GROMACS .gro file of C-alpha atoms in nm:
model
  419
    1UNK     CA    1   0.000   0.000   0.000
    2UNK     CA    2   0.284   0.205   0.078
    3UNK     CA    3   0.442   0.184  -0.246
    4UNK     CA    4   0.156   0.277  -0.459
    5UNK     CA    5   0.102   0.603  -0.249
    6UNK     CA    6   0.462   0.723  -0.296
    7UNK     CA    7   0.473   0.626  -0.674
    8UNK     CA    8   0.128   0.778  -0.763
    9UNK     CA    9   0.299   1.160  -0.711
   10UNK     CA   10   0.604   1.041  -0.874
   11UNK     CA   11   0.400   0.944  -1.182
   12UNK     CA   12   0.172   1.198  -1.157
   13UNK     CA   13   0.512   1.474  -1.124
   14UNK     CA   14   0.646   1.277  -1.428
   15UNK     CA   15   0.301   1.346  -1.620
   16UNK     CA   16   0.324   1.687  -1.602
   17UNK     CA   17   0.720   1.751  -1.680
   18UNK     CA   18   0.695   1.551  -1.936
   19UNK     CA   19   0.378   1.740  -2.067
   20UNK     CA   20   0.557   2.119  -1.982
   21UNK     CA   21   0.893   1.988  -2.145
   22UNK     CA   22   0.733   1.853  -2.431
   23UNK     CA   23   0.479   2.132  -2.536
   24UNK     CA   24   0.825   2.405  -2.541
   25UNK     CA   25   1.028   2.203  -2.714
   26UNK     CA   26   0.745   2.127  -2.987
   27UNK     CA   27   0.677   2.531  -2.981
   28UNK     CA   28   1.022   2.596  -3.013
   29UNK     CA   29   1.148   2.346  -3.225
   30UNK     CA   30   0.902   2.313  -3.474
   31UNK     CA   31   1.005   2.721  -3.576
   32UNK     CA   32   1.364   2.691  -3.523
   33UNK     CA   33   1.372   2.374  -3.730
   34UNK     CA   34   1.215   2.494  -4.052
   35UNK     CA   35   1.387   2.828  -4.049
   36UNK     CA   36   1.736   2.614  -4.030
   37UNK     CA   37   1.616   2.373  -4.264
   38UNK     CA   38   1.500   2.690  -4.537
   39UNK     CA   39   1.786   2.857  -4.489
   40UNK     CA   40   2.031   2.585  -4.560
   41UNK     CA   41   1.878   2.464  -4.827
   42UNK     CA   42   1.819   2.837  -4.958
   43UNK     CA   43   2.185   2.895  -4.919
   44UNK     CA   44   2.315   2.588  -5.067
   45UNK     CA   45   2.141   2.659  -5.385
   46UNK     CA   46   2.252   3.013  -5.393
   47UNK     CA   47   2.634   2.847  -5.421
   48UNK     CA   48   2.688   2.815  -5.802
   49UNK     CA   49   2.596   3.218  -5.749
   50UNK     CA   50   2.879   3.266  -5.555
   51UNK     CA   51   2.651   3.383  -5.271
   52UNK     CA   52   2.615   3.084  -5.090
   53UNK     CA   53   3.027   3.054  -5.039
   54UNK     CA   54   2.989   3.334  -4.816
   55UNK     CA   55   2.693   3.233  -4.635
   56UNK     CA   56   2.659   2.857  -4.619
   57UNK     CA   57   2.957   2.860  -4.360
   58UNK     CA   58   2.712   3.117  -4.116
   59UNK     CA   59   2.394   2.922  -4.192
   60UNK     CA   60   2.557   2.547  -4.117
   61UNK     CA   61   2.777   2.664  -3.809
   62UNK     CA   62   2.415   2.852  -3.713
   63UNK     CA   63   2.191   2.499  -3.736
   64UNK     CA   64   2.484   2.315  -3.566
   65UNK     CA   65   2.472   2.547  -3.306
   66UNK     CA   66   2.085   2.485  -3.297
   67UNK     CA   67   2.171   2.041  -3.314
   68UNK     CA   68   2.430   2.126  -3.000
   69UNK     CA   69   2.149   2.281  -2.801
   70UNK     CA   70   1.923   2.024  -2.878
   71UNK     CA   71   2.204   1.726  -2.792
   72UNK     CA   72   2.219   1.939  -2.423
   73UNK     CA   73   1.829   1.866  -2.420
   74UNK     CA   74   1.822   1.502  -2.473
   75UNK     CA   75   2.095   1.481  -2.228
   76UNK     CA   76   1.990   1.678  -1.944
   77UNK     CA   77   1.606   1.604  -1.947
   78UNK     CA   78   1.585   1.274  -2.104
   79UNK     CA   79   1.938   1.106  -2.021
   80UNK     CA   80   1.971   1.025  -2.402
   81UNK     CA   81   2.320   1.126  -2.471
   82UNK     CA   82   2.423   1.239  -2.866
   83UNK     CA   83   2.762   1.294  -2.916
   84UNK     CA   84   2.886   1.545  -3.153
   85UNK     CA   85   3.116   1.421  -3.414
   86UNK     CA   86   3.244   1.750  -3.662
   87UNK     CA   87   3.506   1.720  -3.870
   88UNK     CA   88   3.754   1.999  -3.744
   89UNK     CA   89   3.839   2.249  -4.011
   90UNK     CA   90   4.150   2.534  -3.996
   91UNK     CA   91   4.082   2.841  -3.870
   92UNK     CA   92   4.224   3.004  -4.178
   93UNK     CA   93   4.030   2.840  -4.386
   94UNK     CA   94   3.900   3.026  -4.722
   95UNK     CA   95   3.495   3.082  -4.752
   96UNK     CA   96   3.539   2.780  -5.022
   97UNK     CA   97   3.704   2.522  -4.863
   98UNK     CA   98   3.553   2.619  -4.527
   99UNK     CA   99   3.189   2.574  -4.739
  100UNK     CA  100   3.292   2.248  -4.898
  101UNK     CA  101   3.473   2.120  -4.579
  102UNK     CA  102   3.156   2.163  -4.405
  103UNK     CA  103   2.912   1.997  -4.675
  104UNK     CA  104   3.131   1.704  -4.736
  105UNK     CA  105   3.096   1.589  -4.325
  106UNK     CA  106   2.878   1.355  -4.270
  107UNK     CA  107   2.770   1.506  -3.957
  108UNK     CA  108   2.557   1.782  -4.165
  109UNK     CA  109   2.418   1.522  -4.389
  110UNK     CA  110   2.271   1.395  -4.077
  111UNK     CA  111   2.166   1.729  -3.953
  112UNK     CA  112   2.008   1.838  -4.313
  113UNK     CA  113   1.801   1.481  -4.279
  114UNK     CA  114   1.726   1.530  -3.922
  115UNK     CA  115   1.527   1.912  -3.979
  116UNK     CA  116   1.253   1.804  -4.175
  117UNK     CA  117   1.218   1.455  -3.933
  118UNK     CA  118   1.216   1.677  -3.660
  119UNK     CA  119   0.999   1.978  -3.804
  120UNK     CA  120   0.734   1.652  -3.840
  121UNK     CA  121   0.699   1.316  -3.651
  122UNK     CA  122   0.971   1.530  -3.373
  123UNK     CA  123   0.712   1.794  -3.314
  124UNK     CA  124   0.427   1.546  -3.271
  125UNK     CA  125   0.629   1.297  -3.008
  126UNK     CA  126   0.703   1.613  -2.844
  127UNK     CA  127   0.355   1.758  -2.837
  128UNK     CA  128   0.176   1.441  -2.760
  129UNK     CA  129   0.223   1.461  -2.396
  130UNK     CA  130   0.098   1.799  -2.346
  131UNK     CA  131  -0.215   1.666  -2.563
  132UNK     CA  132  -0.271   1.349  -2.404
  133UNK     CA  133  -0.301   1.542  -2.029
  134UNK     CA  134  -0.487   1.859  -2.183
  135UNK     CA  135  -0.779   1.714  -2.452
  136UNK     CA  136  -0.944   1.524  -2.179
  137UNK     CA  137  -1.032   1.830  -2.006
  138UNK     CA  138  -1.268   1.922  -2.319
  139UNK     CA  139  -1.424   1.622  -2.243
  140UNK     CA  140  -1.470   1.625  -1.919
  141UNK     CA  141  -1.617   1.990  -1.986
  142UNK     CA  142  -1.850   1.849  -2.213
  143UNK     CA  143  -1.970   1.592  -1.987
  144UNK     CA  144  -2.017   1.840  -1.755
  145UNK     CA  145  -2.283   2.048  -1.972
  146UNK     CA  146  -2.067   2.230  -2.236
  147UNK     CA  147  -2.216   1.992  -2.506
  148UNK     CA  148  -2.472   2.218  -2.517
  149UNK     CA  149  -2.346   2.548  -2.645
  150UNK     CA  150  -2.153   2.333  -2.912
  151UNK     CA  151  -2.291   2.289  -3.290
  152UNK     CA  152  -2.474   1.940  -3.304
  153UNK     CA  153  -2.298   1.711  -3.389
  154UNK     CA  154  -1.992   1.820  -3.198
  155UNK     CA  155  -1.703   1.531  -3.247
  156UNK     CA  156  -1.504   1.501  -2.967
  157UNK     CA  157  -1.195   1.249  -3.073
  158UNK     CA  158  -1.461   0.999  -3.264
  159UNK     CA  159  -1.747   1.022  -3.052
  160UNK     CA  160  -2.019   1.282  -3.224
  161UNK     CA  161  -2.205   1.469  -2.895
  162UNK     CA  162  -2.481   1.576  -2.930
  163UNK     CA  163  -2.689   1.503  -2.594
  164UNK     CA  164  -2.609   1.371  -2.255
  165UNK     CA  165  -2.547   1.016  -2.339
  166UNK     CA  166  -2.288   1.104  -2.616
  167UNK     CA  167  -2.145   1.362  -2.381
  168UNK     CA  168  -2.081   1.143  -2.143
  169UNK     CA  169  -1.932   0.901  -2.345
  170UNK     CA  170  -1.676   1.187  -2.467
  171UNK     CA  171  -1.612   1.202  -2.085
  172UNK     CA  172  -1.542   0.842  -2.115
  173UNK     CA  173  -1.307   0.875  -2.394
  174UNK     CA  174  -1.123   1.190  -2.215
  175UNK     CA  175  -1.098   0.987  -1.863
  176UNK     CA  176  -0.920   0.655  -2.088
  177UNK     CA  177  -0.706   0.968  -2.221
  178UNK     CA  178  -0.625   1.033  -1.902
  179UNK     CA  179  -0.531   0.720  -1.816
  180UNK     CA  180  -0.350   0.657  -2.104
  181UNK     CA  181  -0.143   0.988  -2.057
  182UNK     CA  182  -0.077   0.849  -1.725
  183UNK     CA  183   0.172   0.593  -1.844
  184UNK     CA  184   0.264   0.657  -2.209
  185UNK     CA  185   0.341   1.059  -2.171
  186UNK     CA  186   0.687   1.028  -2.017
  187UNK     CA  187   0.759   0.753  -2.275
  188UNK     CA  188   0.635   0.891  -2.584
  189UNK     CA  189   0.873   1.219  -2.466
  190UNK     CA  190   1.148   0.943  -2.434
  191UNK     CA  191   1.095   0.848  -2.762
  192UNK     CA  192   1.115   1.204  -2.952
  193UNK     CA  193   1.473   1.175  -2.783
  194UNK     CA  194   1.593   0.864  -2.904
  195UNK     CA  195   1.450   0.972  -3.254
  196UNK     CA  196   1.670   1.310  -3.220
  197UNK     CA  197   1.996   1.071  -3.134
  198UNK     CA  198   1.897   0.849  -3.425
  199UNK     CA  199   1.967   1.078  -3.690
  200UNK     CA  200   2.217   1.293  -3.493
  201UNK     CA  201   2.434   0.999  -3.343
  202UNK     CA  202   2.760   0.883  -3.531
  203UNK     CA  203   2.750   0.588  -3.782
  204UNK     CA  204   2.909   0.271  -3.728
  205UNK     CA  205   3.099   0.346  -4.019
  206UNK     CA  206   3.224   0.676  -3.890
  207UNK     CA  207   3.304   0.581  -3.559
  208UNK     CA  208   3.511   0.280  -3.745
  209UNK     CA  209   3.672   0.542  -3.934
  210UNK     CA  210   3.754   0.754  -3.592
  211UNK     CA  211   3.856   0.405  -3.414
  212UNK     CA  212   4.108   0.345  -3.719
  213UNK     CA  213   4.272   0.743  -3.714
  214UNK     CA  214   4.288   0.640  -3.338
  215UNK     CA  215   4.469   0.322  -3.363
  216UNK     CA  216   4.723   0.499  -3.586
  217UNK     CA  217   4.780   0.787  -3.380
  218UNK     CA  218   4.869   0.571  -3.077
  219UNK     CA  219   5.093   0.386  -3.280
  220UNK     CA  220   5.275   0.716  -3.420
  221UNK     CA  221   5.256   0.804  -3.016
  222UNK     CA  222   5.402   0.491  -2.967
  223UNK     CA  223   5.690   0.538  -3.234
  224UNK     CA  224   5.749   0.870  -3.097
  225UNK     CA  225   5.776   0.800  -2.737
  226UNK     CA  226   6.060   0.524  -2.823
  227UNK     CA  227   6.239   0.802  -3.030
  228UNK     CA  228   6.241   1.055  -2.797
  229UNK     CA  229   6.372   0.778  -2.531
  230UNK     CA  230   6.664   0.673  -2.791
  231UNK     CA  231   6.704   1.072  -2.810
  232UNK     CA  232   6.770   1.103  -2.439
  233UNK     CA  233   6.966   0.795  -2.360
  234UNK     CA  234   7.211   0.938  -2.676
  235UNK     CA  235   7.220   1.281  -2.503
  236UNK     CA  236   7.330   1.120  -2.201
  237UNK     CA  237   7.569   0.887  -2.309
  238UNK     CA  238   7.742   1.157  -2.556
  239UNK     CA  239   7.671   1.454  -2.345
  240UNK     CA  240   7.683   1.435  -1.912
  241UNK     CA  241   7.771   1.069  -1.888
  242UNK     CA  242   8.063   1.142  -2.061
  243UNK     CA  243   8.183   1.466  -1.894
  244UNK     CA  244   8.124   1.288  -1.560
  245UNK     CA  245   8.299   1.005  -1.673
  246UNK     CA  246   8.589   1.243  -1.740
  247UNK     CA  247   8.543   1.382  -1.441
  248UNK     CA  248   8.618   1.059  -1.234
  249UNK     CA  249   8.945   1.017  -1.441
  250UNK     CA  250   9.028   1.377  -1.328
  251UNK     CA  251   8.968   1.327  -0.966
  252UNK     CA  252   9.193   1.053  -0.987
  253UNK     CA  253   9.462   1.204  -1.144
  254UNK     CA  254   9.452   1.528  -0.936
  255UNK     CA  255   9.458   1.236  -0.629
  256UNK     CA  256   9.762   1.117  -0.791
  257UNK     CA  257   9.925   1.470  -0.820
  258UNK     CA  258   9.849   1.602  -0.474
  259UNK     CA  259  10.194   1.556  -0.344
  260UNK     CA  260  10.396   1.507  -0.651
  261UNK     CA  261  10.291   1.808  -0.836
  262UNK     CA  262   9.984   2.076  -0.645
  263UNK     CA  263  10.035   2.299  -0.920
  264UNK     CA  264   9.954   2.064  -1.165
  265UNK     CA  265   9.633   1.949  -0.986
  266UNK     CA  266   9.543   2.273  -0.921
  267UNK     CA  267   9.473   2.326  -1.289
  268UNK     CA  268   9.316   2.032  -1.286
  269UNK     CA  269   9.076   2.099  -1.024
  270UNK     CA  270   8.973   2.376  -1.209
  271UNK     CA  271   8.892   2.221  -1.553
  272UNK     CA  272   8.697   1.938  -1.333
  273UNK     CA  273   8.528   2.243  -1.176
  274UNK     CA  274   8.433   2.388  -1.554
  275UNK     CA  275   8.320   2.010  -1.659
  276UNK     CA  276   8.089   1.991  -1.302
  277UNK     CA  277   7.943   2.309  -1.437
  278UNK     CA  278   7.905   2.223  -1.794
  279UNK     CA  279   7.770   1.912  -1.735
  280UNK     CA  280   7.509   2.007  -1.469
  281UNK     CA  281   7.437   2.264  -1.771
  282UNK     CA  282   7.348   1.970  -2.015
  283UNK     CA  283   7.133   1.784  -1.780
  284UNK     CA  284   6.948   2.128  -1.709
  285UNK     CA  285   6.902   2.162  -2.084
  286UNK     CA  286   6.791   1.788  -2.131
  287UNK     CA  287   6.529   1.834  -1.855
  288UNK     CA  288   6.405   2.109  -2.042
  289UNK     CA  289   6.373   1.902  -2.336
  290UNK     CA  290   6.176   1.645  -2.149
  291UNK     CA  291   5.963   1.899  -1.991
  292UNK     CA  292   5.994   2.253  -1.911
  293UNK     CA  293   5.972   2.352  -1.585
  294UNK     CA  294   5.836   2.691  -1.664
  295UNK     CA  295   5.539   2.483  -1.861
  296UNK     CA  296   5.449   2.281  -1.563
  297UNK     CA  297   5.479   2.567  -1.325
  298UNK     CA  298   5.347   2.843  -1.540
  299UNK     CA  299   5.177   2.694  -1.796
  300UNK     CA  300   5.155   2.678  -2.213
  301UNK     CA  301   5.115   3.087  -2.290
  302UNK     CA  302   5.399   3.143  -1.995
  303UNK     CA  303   5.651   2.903  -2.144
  304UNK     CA  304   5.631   2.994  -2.489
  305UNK     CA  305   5.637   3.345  -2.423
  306UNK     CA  306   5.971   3.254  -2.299
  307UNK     CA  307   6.049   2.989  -2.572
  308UNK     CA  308   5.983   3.314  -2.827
  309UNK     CA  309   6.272   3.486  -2.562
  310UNK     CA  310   6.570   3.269  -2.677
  311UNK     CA  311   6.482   3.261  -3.045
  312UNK     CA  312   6.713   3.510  -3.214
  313UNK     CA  313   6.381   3.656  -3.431
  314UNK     CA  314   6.171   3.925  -3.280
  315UNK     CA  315   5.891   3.713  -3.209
  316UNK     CA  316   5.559   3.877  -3.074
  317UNK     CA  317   5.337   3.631  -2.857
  318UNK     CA  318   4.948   3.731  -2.779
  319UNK     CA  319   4.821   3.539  -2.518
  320UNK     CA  320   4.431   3.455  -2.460
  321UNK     CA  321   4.383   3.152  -2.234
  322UNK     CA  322   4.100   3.163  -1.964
  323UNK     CA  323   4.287   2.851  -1.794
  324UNK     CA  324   4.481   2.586  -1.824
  325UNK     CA  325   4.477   2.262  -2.045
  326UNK     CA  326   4.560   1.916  -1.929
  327UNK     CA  327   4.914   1.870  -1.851
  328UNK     CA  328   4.917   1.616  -2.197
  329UNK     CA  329   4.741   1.884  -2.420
  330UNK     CA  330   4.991   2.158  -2.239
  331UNK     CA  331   5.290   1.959  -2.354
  332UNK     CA  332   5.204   1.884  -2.704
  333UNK     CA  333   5.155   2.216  -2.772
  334UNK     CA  334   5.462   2.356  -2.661
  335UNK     CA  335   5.678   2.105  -2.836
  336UNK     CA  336   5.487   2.188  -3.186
  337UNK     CA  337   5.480   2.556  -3.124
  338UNK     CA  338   5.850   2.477  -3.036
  339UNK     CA  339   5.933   2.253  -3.333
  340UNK     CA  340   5.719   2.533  -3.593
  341UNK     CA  341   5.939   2.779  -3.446
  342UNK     CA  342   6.267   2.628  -3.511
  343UNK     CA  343   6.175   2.533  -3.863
  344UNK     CA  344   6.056   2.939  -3.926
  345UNK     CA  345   6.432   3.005  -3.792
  346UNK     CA  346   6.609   2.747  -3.957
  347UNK     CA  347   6.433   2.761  -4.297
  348UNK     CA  348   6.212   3.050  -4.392
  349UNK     CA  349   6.448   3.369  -4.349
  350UNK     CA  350   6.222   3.567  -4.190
  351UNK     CA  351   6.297   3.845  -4.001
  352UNK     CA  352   5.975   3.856  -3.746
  353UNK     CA  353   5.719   3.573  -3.635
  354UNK     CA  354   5.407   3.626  -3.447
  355UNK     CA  355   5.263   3.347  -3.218
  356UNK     CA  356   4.913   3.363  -3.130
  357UNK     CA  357   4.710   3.145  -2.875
  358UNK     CA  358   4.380   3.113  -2.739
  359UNK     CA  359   4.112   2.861  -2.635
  360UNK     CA  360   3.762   2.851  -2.793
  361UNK     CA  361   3.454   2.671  -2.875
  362UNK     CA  362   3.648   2.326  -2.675
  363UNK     CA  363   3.953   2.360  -2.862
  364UNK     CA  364   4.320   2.538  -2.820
  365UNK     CA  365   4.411   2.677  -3.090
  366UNK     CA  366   4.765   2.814  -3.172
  367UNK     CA  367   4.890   2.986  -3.483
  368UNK     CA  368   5.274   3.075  -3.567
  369UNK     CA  369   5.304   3.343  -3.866
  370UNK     CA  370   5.639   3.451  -4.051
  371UNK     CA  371   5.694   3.667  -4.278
  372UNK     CA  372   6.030   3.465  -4.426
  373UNK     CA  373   5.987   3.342  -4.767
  374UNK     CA  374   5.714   3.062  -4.743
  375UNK     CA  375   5.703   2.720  -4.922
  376UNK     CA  376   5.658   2.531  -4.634
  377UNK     CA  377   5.472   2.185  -4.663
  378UNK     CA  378   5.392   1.870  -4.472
  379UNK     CA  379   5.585   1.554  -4.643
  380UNK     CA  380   5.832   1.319  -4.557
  381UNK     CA  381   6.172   1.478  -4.461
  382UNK     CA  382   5.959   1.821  -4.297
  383UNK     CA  383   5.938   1.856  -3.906
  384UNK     CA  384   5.576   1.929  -3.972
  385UNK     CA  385   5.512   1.577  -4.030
  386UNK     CA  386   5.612   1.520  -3.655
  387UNK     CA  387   5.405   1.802  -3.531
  388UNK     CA  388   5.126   1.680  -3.735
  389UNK     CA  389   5.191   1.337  -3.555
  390UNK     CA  390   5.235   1.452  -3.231
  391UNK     CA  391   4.874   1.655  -3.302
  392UNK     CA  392   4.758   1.338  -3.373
  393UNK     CA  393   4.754   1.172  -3.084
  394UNK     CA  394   4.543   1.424  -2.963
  395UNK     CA  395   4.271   1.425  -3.201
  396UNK     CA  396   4.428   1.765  -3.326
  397UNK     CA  397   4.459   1.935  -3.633
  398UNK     CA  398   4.759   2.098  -3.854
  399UNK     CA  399   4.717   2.290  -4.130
  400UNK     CA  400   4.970   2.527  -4.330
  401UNK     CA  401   4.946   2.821  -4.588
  402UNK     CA  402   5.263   2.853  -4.723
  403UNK     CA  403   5.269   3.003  -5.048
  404UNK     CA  404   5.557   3.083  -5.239
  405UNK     CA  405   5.740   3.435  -5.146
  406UNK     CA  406   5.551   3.414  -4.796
  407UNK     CA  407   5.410   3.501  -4.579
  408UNK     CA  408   5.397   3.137  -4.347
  409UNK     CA  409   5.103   3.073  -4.131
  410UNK     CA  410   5.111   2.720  -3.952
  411UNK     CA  411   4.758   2.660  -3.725
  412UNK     CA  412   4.723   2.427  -3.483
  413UNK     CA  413   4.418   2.300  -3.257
  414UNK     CA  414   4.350   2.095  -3.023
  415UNK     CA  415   4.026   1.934  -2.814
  416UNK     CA  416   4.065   2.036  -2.505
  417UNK     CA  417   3.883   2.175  -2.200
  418UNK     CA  418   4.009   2.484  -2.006
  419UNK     CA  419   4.023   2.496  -1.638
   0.00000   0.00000   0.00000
């Protein structure tokens, strides 16, 4: 007995959110949804006129916006989780390829076949509920007498009223509604999300596609990781291991000397002294190879601002971080903005670079521009191919405008969330 009392109000509470949620998102929707879907399909048409380069970027990024809001929805009031699965695109991306980039993802395909579902059988799962708890009500009313100011016959669902009998036979219809609303409201709401992640979710085939980019990532991870360990264990054994094993042949020659000759070790003392100091020097460097400690103290805008200090370029760093990415993320970064900067140094002749970083829409995003004399390109024998790699494993992006004569812009992003 105690059961049924306390689930009665937790049904009937159910009823109603499901009734209130459903009605705004069907009054909402159903607007939003064709004015997306028009305008999309209004701009894509206007593209062999040139005019729908320009806006076809606006109007997608505008109904993805709208898909995003509606993914929040299904998560937070109906537990139905959609993940979002863009294709990234550079930020410097023309009005062309950022149109065509955009048209050739899958995920719009599934967002230009979703509008019109929605705009129909969406907005009728999501109105039902509110229907289902308020029609019943009309015929209760007419049960109750209001038959009688109504035109005869007066059909109420598929019962024509027309006197008290039929009336109250509408009430008998509205009080099966009622029941009915009682257990299928909440459900039918259910369903309107699980139709929104059918058409918004992944494919198998895509998320084979993202498990495969994955797989090779972590194996270029993988490759890199056991190169940079080779890298170190050569530093050592060429760089401090040898000076300190130099050292140790010193000391025991300056042992040796002590009596015989103190002038002699004296001198000796002193180089061992210089070697102390030039090795601790390595190790310091090869430390800061590994990982700064500026980056893990400071973090990313911090340590390339002083990366940018050492480089003998006037390099001008703009900053625009609201926190800090994860350590990982941090790390990456500064060893591509590192590596980019190197190869601008080394390679392009320029006289000035300008590094620019900031963190928007879930992603970091980091740009390095020279004005040297361009041709840069990602292939086999360029240190962009690493920093592409090393992106990689992140599910970031590289991309590089480098046309001949300059000016060199290299762009970078990475997903990432800002603390």
């Amino acid at each position: 007995m105690s059961i049924e009392t306390k689930s009665r109000p937790g049904r009937t509470k159910g009823l109603a959110k499901a009734a209130l949620r459903g009605s705004g998102l069907a009054l909402v929707s159903l607007p939003l949804s064709v004015v997306c879907f028009t305008l999309t399909l209004l701009s894509i048409a206007l593209i062999p006129a040139g005019v729908g380069i320009v806006t076809t970027p606006y109007v997608l990024a505008r109904a993805r916006t709208y898909a995003n809001w509606r993914r929040v929805l299904a998560a937070e009031w109906g537990g139905v989780r959609i993940p979002p699965a863009y294709r990234p695109l550079p930020k410097d991306a023309n009005p062309w390829a950022r149109t065509f980039g955009m048209l050739r993802d899958p995920a719009t395909r599934r967002e230009l076949l979703w509008l019109p579902v929605d705009m129909t059988a969406g907005f009728v799962t999501a109105l039902l509920p509110a229907v289902l708890l308020l029609y019943p009500l009309e015929g209760f009313a007419l049960a109750a007498g209001l038959w009688r100011v109504m035109p005869d016959p007066y059909w109420y669902g598929f019962v024509p009223v027309g006197d008290q009998a039929s009336a109250l036979g509408a009430g008998a219809l509205a009080l099966g509604l009622v029941f009915l609303a009682h257990f299928a409201s909440p459900p039918v709401l259910d369903a309107h999300y699980r139709l929104t992640r059918a058409f918004l979710s992944p494919t198998k085939g895509e998320l084979s596609e993202r498990v495969r980019v994955l797989t090779e990532t972590r194996r270029d991870a993988v490759d890199t990781s056991a190169a940079e360990l080779r890298r170190i264990e050569r530093d050592l054994h060429d760089g401090a291991q040898a000076r300190l094993v130099a050292m140790g042949m010193d000391l025991g020659t300056i042992e040796a000397l002590l009596d015989k000759d103190p002038e002699q070790a004296k001198e000796l003392i002193a180089q061992t002294r210089r070697s102390s100091v030039e090795a601790l020097s390595e190790l310091r460097e090869l430390v800061r190879g590994i990982h700064p400690p500026v980056l893990a103290e400071r973090g990313l805008g911090d340590a390339v601002r002083a990366l940018a200090l050492r480089l003998p370029v006037a390099t001008e760093v703009n900053v625009e971080l609201p926190g800090r990415a994860g350590a990982p993320v941090e790390s990456a970064a500064y060893f591509a903005v590192s590596e980019v900067l190197t190869n601008a140094v080394k390679h392009a002749g320029a006289d000035r670079i300008w590094v620019d970083l900031h963190h928007a829409e879930g992603h970091l995003r980091v740009s390095v521009t020279d004005n040297g004399k361009g041709g840069a390109v990602i292939g086999a024998g360029s240190g962009l191919t690493g920093v592409e790699r090393r992106l990689g494993t992140f599910d970031g992006v590289l991309a590089v405008s480098s046309p001949a004569g300059g000016p060199t812009m290299v762009t970078m992003e990475i997903p990432c969330e800002s603390s």
